[in-house]
């Protein structure tokens, strides 16, 4: 899969800047990370990028629809670059690991609410909670 971040930025009417490219690359390689992790990843290659610059980039990319901000209950906000579909997440109650979960069946069955109360539904957030394989293995007696 190719990632043409410059074209994505231009298509969203955003200027192409090093911090924006660096944030997009970090999220491509490390989905579901928090802001501090994004800052650390960006600073590996661009040590002069400020905290504020990364916050501003994340906000701009989220508003432009190039990045998705997720915040499971009782957790810090996380970011991902998978935005072109209506997918969900599974979260480990123990370590906080997050993984993507595709919609169960069909195009977007979650968008058909049993009672939409007159709303025009265009997005659904489903979060599955449980224990990841690593944490489950740690709890299993040896």
GROMACS .gro file of N, CA and C in nm:
model
  426
    1UNK      N    1   0.085  -0.117   0.000
    1UNK     CA    2   0.000   0.000   0.000
    1UNK      C    3   0.090   0.124   0.000
    2UNK      N    4   0.063   0.215  -0.086
    2UNK     CA    5   0.142   0.338  -0.090
    2UNK      C    6   0.070   0.447  -0.012
    3UNK      N    7   0.149   0.531   0.048
    3UNK     CA    8   0.095   0.641   0.126
    3UNK      C    9   0.148   0.770   0.066
    4UNK      N   10   0.064   0.841  -0.004
    4UNK     CA   11   0.102   0.968  -0.062
    4UNK      C   12   0.047   1.079   0.026
    5UNK      N   13   0.122   1.104   0.133
    5UNK     CA   14   0.076   1.202   0.231
    5UNK      C   15   0.065   1.342   0.172
    6UNK      N   16   0.156   1.375   0.082
    6UNK     CA   17   0.149   1.509   0.021
    6UNK      C   18   0.018   1.527  -0.055
    7UNK      N   19  -0.022   1.427  -0.131
    7UNK     CA   20  -0.148   1.434  -0.206
    7UNK      C   21  -0.267   1.440  -0.111
    8UNK      N   22  -0.263   1.364  -0.001
    8UNK     CA   23  -0.372   1.367   0.096
    8UNK      C   24  -0.386   1.507   0.156
    9UNK      N   25  -0.273   1.568   0.192
    9UNK     CA   26  -0.277   1.702   0.250
    9UNK      C   27  -0.333   1.803   0.149
   10UNK      N   28  -0.284   1.795   0.028
   10UNK     CA   29  -0.332   1.890  -0.075
   10UNK      C   30  -0.481   1.871  -0.102
   11UNK      N   31  -0.525   1.746  -0.108
   11UNK     CA   32  -0.667   1.718  -0.133
   11UNK      C   33  -0.755   1.774  -0.021
   12UNK      N   34  -0.699   1.784   0.098
   12UNK     CA   35  -0.772   1.839   0.212
   12UNK      C   36  -0.751   1.991   0.227
   13UNK      N   37  -0.688   2.049   0.125
   13UNK     CA   38  -0.658   2.194   0.125
   13UNK      C   39  -0.567   2.235   0.240
   14UNK      N   40  -0.475   2.146   0.275
   14UNK     CA   41  -0.376   2.176   0.379
   14UNK      C   42  -0.238   2.189   0.315
   15UNK      N   43  -0.159   2.281   0.369
   15UNK     CA   44  -0.022   2.296   0.322
   15UNK      C   45   0.058   2.173   0.359
   16UNK      N   46   0.152   2.138   0.274
   16UNK     CA   47   0.241   2.026   0.302
   16UNK      C   48   0.357   2.080   0.386
   17UNK      N   49   0.368   2.032   0.510
   17UNK     CA   50   0.476   2.073   0.600
   17UNK      C   51   0.544   1.949   0.657
   18UNK      N   52   0.666   1.966   0.701
   18UNK     CA   53   0.738   1.852   0.761
   18UNK      C   54   0.665   1.796   0.883
   19UNK      N   55   0.618   1.882   0.974
   19UNK     CA   56   0.546   1.825   1.090
   19UNK      C   57   0.421   1.746   1.050
   20UNK      N   58   0.347   1.793   0.952
   20UNK     CA   59   0.227   1.719   0.908
   20UNK      C   60   0.266   1.586   0.846
   21UNK      N   61   0.368   1.585   0.763
   21UNK     CA   62   0.415   1.460   0.703
   21UNK      C   63   0.465   1.365   0.810
   22UNK      N   64   0.536   1.417   0.909
   22UNK     CA   65   0.591   1.333   1.015
   22UNK      C   66   0.481   1.272   1.101
   23UNK      N   67   0.378   1.350   1.131
   23UNK     CA   68   0.267   1.298   1.211
   23UNK      C   69   0.192   1.191   1.134
   24UNK      N   70   0.165   1.214   1.007
   24UNK     CA   71   0.096   1.112   0.926
   24UNK      C   72   0.177   0.983   0.920
   25UNK      N   73   0.308   0.994   0.903
   25UNK     CA   74   0.394   0.875   0.899
   25UNK      C   75   0.393   0.803   1.033
   26UNK      N   76   0.398   0.879   1.142
   26UNK     CA   77   0.397   0.817   1.275
   26UNK      C   78   0.267   0.740   1.298
   27UNK      N   79   0.155   0.798   1.257
   27UNK     CA   80   0.026   0.731   1.278
   27UNK      C   81   0.008   0.613   1.184
   28UNK      N   82   0.066   0.620   1.065
   28UNK     CA   83   0.060   0.505   0.974
   28UNK      C   84   0.133   0.386   1.038
   29UNK      N   85   0.248   0.413   1.098
   29UNK     CA   86   0.331   0.305   1.153
   29UNK      C   87   0.293   0.265   1.295
   30UNK      N   88   0.222   0.353   1.366
   30UNK     CA   89   0.187   0.329   1.506
   30UNK      C   90   0.043   0.375   1.533
   31UNK      N   91  -0.055   0.298   1.490
   31UNK     CA   92  -0.194   0.340   1.513
   31UNK      C   93  -0.231   0.333   1.660
   32UNK      N   94  -0.327   0.413   1.699
   32UNK     CA   95  -0.385   0.413   1.833
   32UNK      C   96  -0.287   0.463   1.939
   33UNK      N   97  -0.206   0.563   1.905
   33UNK     CA   98  -0.112   0.618   2.002
   33UNK      C   99  -0.164   0.751   2.055
   34UNK      N  100  -0.117   0.785   2.175
   34UNK     CA  101  -0.158   0.911   2.237
   34UNK      C  102  -0.067   1.024   2.189
   35UNK      N  103  -0.100   1.145   2.228
   35UNK     CA  104  -0.027   1.263   2.181
   35UNK      C  105   0.120   1.258   2.221
   36UNK      N  106   0.148   1.219   2.344
   36UNK     CA  107   0.288   1.213   2.388
   36UNK      C  108   0.370   1.117   2.303
   37UNK      N  109   0.310   1.006   2.266
   37UNK     CA  110   0.380   0.909   2.180
   37UNK      C  111   0.401   0.967   2.042
   38UNK      N  112   0.302   1.036   1.989
   38UNK     CA  113   0.318   1.101   1.858
   38UNK      C  114   0.433   1.201   1.863
   39UNK      N  115   0.438   1.280   1.968
   39UNK     CA  116   0.546   1.379   1.983
   39UNK      C  117   0.681   1.308   1.983
   40UNK      N  118   0.694   1.203   2.061
   40UNK     CA  119   0.821   1.129   2.068
   40UNK      C  120   0.859   1.070   1.933
   41UNK      N  121   0.762   1.014   1.862
   41UNK     CA  122   0.789   0.955   1.731
   41UNK      C  123   0.833   1.061   1.631
   42UNK      N  124   0.766   1.175   1.630
   42UNK     CA  125   0.800   1.283   1.538
   42UNK      C  126   0.938   1.337   1.569
   43UNK      N  127   0.969   1.351   1.696
   43UNK     CA  128   1.097   1.410   1.737
   43UNK      C  129   1.217   1.320   1.711
   44UNK      N  130   1.194   1.191   1.686
   44UNK     CA  131   1.306   1.103   1.649
   44UNK      C  132   1.376   1.154   1.524
   45UNK      N  133   1.296   1.196   1.426
   45UNK     CA  134   1.352   1.246   1.301
   45UNK      C  135   1.354   1.397   1.291
   46UNK      N  136   1.272   1.463   1.372
   46UNK     CA  137   1.260   1.610   1.366
   46UNK      C  138   1.264   1.666   1.509
   47UNK      N  139   1.382   1.668   1.572
   47UNK     CA  140   1.391   1.707   1.713
   47UNK      C  141   1.345   1.850   1.743
   48UNK      N  142   1.342   1.937   1.643
   48UNK     CA  143   1.306   2.076   1.667
   48UNK      C  144   1.154   2.099   1.668
   49UNK      N  145   1.075   1.999   1.634
   49UNK     CA  146   0.929   2.016   1.630
   49UNK      C  147   0.877   2.029   1.774
   50UNK      N  148   0.803   2.134   1.799
   50UNK     CA  149   0.753   2.161   1.934
   50UNK      C  150   0.630   2.077   1.968
   51UNK      N  151   0.603   2.069   2.099
   51UNK     CA  152   0.479   2.003   2.144
   51UNK      C  153   0.359   2.071   2.080
   52UNK      N  154   0.358   2.203   2.083
   52UNK     CA  155   0.243   2.278   2.030
   52UNK      C  156   0.222   2.251   1.882
   53UNK      N  157   0.333   2.237   1.808
   53UNK     CA  158   0.320   2.209   1.665
   53UNK      C  159   0.251   2.075   1.642
   54UNK      N  160   0.287   1.975   1.721
   54UNK     CA  161   0.224   1.843   1.706
   54UNK      C  162   0.076   1.851   1.745
   55UNK      N  163   0.044   1.920   1.854
   55UNK     CA  164  -0.096   1.938   1.892
   55UNK      C  165  -0.174   2.006   1.779
   56UNK      N  166  -0.116   2.111   1.723
   56UNK     CA  167  -0.183   2.183   1.614
   56UNK      C  168  -0.202   2.095   1.492
   57UNK      N  169  -0.099   2.015   1.459
   57UNK     CA  170  -0.109   1.925   1.344
   57UNK      C  171  -0.217   1.821   1.367
   58UNK      N  172  -0.220   1.760   1.485
   58UNK     CA  173  -0.323   1.660   1.514
   58UNK      C  174  -0.463   1.720   1.502
   59UNK      N  175  -0.480   1.841   1.552
   59UNK     CA  176  -0.611   1.907   1.542
   59UNK      C  177  -0.647   1.932   1.397
   60UNK      N  178  -0.553   1.986   1.319
   60UNK     CA  179  -0.579   2.017   1.177
   60UNK      C  180  -0.609   1.890   1.098
   61UNK      N  181  -0.532   1.785   1.121
   61UNK     CA  182  -0.553   1.660   1.048
   61UNK      C  183  -0.685   1.595   1.086
   62UNK      N  184  -0.722   1.606   1.213
   62UNK     CA  185  -0.850   1.550   1.258
   62UNK      C  186  -0.966   1.627   1.196
   63UNK      N  187  -0.957   1.760   1.200
   63UNK     CA  188  -1.063   1.843   1.141
   63UNK      C  189  -1.075   1.820   0.991
   64UNK      N  190  -0.964   1.790   0.924
   64UNK     CA  191  -0.965   1.766   0.779
   64UNK      C  192  -1.009   1.624   0.744
   65UNK      N  193  -1.026   1.539   0.845
   65UNK     CA  194  -1.068   1.402   0.820
   65UNK      C  195  -0.956   1.309   0.779
   66UNK      N  196  -0.831   1.349   0.795
   66UNK     CA  197  -0.718   1.264   0.761
   66UNK      C  198  -0.674   1.176   0.877
   67UNK      N  199  -0.718   1.213   0.997
   67UNK     CA  200  -0.684   1.141   1.119
   67UNK      C  201  -0.811   1.128   1.201
   68UNK      N  202  -0.822   1.020   1.272
   68UNK     CA  203  -0.937   0.997   1.359
   68UNK      C  204  -0.890   0.998   1.504
   69UNK      N  205  -0.962   1.072   1.587
   69UNK     CA  206  -0.934   1.077   1.730
   69UNK      C  207  -1.033   0.985   1.798
   70UNK      N  208  -0.983   0.893   1.879
   70UNK     CA  209  -1.070   0.804   1.955
   70UNK      C  210  -1.036   0.820   2.103
   71UNK      N  211  -1.135   0.804   2.187
   71UNK     CA  212  -1.112   0.815   2.330
   71UNK      C  213  -1.203   0.718   2.404
   72UNK      N  214  -1.155   0.595   2.422
   72UNK     CA  215  -1.234   0.499   2.499
   72UNK      C  216  -1.255   0.552   2.642
   73UNK      N  217  -1.361   0.508   2.705
   73UNK     CA  218  -1.392   0.554   2.841
   73UNK      C  219  -1.273   0.536   2.934
   74UNK      N  220  -1.248   0.639   3.013
   74UNK     CA  221  -1.142   0.638   3.114
   74UNK      C  222  -1.002   0.622   3.055
   75UNK      N  223  -0.983   0.665   2.931
   75UNK     CA  224  -0.852   0.655   2.866
   75UNK      C  225  -0.817   0.788   2.802
   76UNK      N  226  -0.690   0.807   2.775
   76UNK     CA  227  -0.648   0.928   2.705
   76UNK      C  228  -0.685   0.915   2.558
   77UNK      N  229  -0.695   1.028   2.493
   77UNK     CA  230  -0.728   1.028   2.351
   77UNK      C  231  -0.615   0.961   2.273
   78UNK      N  232  -0.654   0.889   2.171
   78UNK     CA  233  -0.559   0.822   2.082
   78UNK      C  234  -0.591   0.865   1.940
   79UNK      N  235  -0.495   0.846   1.851
   79UNK     CA  236  -0.511   0.887   1.712
   79UNK      C  237  -0.477   0.772   1.619
   80UNK      N  238  -0.545   0.772   1.504
   80UNK     CA  239  -0.516   0.672   1.401
   80UNK      C  240  -0.540   0.734   1.264
   81UNK      N  241  -0.478   0.676   1.164
   81UNK     CA  242  -0.493   0.728   1.028
   81UNK      C  243  -0.593   0.648   0.946
   82UNK      N  244  -0.651   0.545   1.003
   82UNK     CA  245  -0.754   0.467   0.934
   82UNK      C  246  -0.887   0.541   0.947
   83UNK      N  247  -0.925   0.611   0.841
   83UNK     CA  248  -1.044   0.695   0.847
   83UNK      C  249  -1.144   0.666   0.737
   84UNK      N  250  -1.111   0.582   0.643
   84UNK     CA  251  -1.194   0.565   0.524
   84UNK      C  252  -1.307   0.465   0.541
   85UNK      N  253  -1.331   0.419   0.663
   85UNK     CA  254  -1.436   0.320   0.683
   85UNK      C  255  -1.498   0.340   0.821
   86UNK      N  256  -1.604   0.267   0.847
   86UNK     CA  257  -1.670   0.271   0.977
   86UNK      C  258  -1.628   0.146   1.054
   87UNK      N  259  -1.508   0.151   1.112
   87UNK     CA  260  -1.461   0.036   1.189
   87UNK      C  261  -1.471   0.067   1.338
   88UNK      N  262  -1.446  -0.033   1.419
   88UNK     CA  263  -1.460  -0.022   1.563
   88UNK      C  264  -1.328  -0.060   1.629
   89UNK      N  265  -1.331  -0.069   1.763
   89UNK     CA  266  -1.209  -0.100   1.836
   89UNK      C  267  -1.235  -0.199   1.948
   90UNK      N  268  -1.131  -0.274   1.981
   90UNK     CA  269  -1.132  -0.361   2.098
   90UNK      C  270  -1.021  -0.308   2.189
   91UNK      N  271  -1.053  -0.293   2.318
   91UNK     CA  272  -0.961  -0.233   2.415
   91UNK      C  273  -0.936  -0.331   2.529
   92UNK      N  274  -0.809  -0.347   2.564
   92UNK     CA  275  -0.773  -0.433   2.677
   92UNK      C  276  -0.795  -0.357   2.808
   93UNK      N  277  -0.872  -0.416   2.897
   93UNK     CA  278  -0.900  -0.354   3.027
   93UNK      C  279  -0.774  -0.348   3.114
   94UNK      N  280  -0.680  -0.434   3.087
   94UNK     CA  281  -0.562  -0.442   3.171
   94UNK      C  282  -0.451  -0.345   3.128
   95UNK      N  283  -0.407  -0.354   3.003
   95UNK     CA  284  -0.293  -0.273   2.958
   95UNK      C  285  -0.332  -0.155   2.869
   96UNK      N  286  -0.458  -0.153   2.822
   96UNK     CA  287  -0.503  -0.043   2.738
   96UNK      C  288  -0.473  -0.060   2.591
   97UNK      N  289  -0.421  -0.173   2.550
   97UNK     CA  290  -0.394  -0.197   2.408
   97UNK      C  291  -0.523  -0.183   2.328
   98UNK      N  292  -0.511  -0.130   2.207
   98UNK     CA  293  -0.628  -0.109   2.121
   98UNK      C  294  -0.600  -0.172   1.985
   99UNK      N  295  -0.700  -0.238   1.931
   99UNK     CA  296  -0.690  -0.296   1.796
   99UNK      C  297  -0.817  -0.263   1.719
  100UNK      N  298  -0.804  -0.259   1.587
  100UNK     CA  299  -0.918  -0.233   1.500
  100UNK      C  300  -1.004  -0.357   1.485
  101UNK      N  301  -1.134  -0.335   1.474
  101UNK     CA  302  -1.231  -0.442   1.448
  101UNK      C  303  -1.319  -0.395   1.334
  102UNK      N  304  -1.321  -0.470   1.225
  102UNK     CA  305  -1.407  -0.435   1.113
  102UNK      C  306  -1.553  -0.455   1.153
  103UNK      N  307  -1.643  -0.385   1.083
  103UNK     CA  308  -1.785  -0.405   1.106
  103UNK      C  309  -1.819  -0.552   1.087
  104UNK      N  310  -1.918  -0.598   1.160
  104UNK     CA  311  -1.951  -0.740   1.163
  104UNK      C  312  -1.992  -0.796   1.027
  105UNK      N  313  -2.090  -0.737   0.961
  105UNK     CA  314  -2.142  -0.792   0.837
  105UNK      C  315  -2.189  -0.679   0.747
  106UNK      N  316  -2.171  -0.695   0.618
  106UNK     CA  317  -2.227  -0.600   0.523
  106UNK      C  318  -2.153  -0.468   0.519
  107UNK      N  319  -2.214  -0.370   0.455
  107UNK     CA  320  -2.151  -0.240   0.433
  107UNK      C  321  -2.128  -0.167   0.564
  108UNK      N  322  -2.230  -0.132   0.636
  108UNK     CA  323  -2.220  -0.064   0.765
  108UNK      C  324  -2.343  -0.095   0.849
  109UNK      N  325  -2.357  -0.220   0.894
  109UNK     CA  326  -2.480  -0.257   0.966
  109UNK      C  327  -2.499  -0.178   1.094
  110UNK      N  328  -2.393  -0.130   1.154
  110UNK     CA  329  -2.405  -0.055   1.280
  110UNK      C  330  -2.476   0.077   1.259
  111UNK      N  331  -2.485   0.122   1.136
  111UNK     CA  332  -2.550   0.250   1.109
  111UNK      C  333  -2.701   0.238   1.099
  112UNK      N  334  -2.752   0.117   1.111
  112UNK     CA  335  -2.895   0.096   1.111
  112UNK      C  336  -2.938   0.073   1.256
  113UNK      N  337  -2.970   0.181   1.324
  113UNK     CA  338  -3.008   0.172   1.464
  113UNK      C  339  -3.146   0.111   1.478
  114UNK      N  340  -3.168   0.038   1.587
  114UNK     CA  341  -3.299  -0.023   1.609
  114UNK      C  342  -3.406   0.085   1.627
  115UNK      N  343  -3.367   0.201   1.679
  115UNK     CA  344  -3.458   0.316   1.689
  115UNK      C  345  -3.371   0.441   1.676
  116UNK      N  346  -3.377   0.506   1.562
  116UNK     CA  347  -3.291   0.623   1.540
  116UNK      C  348  -3.351   0.753   1.593
  117UNK      N  349  -3.472   0.748   1.647
  117UNK     CA  350  -3.539   0.864   1.706
  117UNK      C  351  -3.544   0.983   1.610
  118UNK      N  352  -3.546   0.955   1.481
  118UNK     CA  353  -3.554   1.061   1.381
  118UNK      C  354  -3.420   1.117   1.338
  119UNK      N  355  -3.312   1.071   1.398
  119UNK     CA  356  -3.179   1.118   1.361
  119UNK      C  357  -3.138   1.059   1.227
  120UNK      N  358  -3.056   1.131   1.153
  120UNK     CA  359  -2.991   1.077   1.034
  120UNK      C  360  -2.855   1.027   1.082
  121UNK      N  361  -2.840   0.899   1.098
  121UNK     CA  362  -2.719   0.840   1.154
  121UNK      C  363  -2.613   0.828   1.044
  122UNK      N  364  -2.493   0.881   1.071
  122UNK     CA  365  -2.385   0.872   0.972
  122UNK      C  366  -2.258   0.809   1.029
  123UNK      N  367  -2.260   0.777   1.158
  123UNK     CA  368  -2.142   0.714   1.219
  123UNK      C  369  -2.186   0.640   1.344
  124UNK      N  370  -2.117   0.530   1.374
  124UNK     CA  371  -2.143   0.455   1.496
  124UNK      C  372  -2.009   0.426   1.563
  125UNK      N  373  -2.006   0.437   1.695
  125UNK     CA  374  -1.887   0.402   1.771
  125UNK      C  375  -1.919   0.281   1.855
  126UNK      N  376  -1.848   0.173   1.827
  126UNK     CA  377  -1.863   0.051   1.905
  126UNK      C  378  -1.727   0.021   1.965
  127UNK      N  379  -1.723   0.000   2.095
  127UNK     CA  380  -1.598  -0.035   2.160
  127UNK      C  381  -1.620  -0.168   2.231
  128UNK      N  382  -1.538  -0.265   2.196
  128UNK     CA  383  -1.540  -0.394   2.262
  128UNK      C  384  -1.433  -0.390   2.372
  129UNK      N  385  -1.465  -0.439   2.489
  129UNK     CA  386  -1.373  -0.440   2.601
  129UNK      C  387  -1.342  -0.584   2.638
  130UNK      N  388  -1.217  -0.608   2.677
  130UNK     CA  389  -1.178  -0.742   2.718
  130UNK      C  390  -1.034  -0.744   2.763
  131UNK      N  391  -0.971  -0.859   2.749
  131UNK     CA  392  -0.832  -0.877   2.787
  131UNK      C  393  -0.754  -0.923   2.666
  132UNK      N  394  -0.644  -0.855   2.637
  132UNK     CA  395  -0.563  -0.890   2.521
  132UNK      C  396  -0.490  -1.023   2.546
  133UNK      N  397  -0.441  -1.089   2.441
  133UNK     CA  398  -0.374  -1.218   2.459
  133UNK      C  399  -0.254  -1.212   2.554
  134UNK      N  400  -0.175  -1.105   2.549
  134UNK     CA  401  -0.057  -1.096   2.637
  134UNK      C  402  -0.099  -1.088   2.783
  135UNK      N  403  -0.197  -1.006   2.814
  135UNK     CA  404  -0.245  -0.993   2.953
  135UNK      C  405  -0.313  -1.121   3.000
  136UNK      N  406  -0.387  -1.186   2.910
  136UNK     CA  407  -0.452  -1.312   2.945
  136UNK      C  408  -0.348  -1.418   2.976
  137UNK      N  409  -0.239  -1.421   2.901
  137UNK     CA  410  -0.132  -1.518   2.925
  137UNK      C  411  -0.063  -1.492   3.058
  138UNK      N  412  -0.049  -1.364   3.094
  138UNK     CA  413   0.014  -1.329   3.222
  138UNK      C  414  -0.071  -1.375   3.340
  139UNK      N  415  -0.202  -1.384   3.322
  139UNK     CA  416  -0.292  -1.424   3.430
  139UNK      C  417  -0.307  -1.575   3.440
  140UNK      N  418  -0.263  -1.647   3.337
  140UNK     CA  419  -0.275  -1.793   3.337
  140UNK      C  420  -0.165  -1.854   3.423
  141UNK      N  421  -0.202  -1.939   3.518
  141UNK     CA  422  -0.097  -2.005   3.601
  141UNK      C  423  -0.003  -2.086   3.514
  142UNK      N  424   0.122  -2.075   3.543
  142UNK     CA  425   0.225  -2.146   3.465
  142UNK      C  426   0.242  -2.288   3.511
   0.00000   0.00000   0.00000
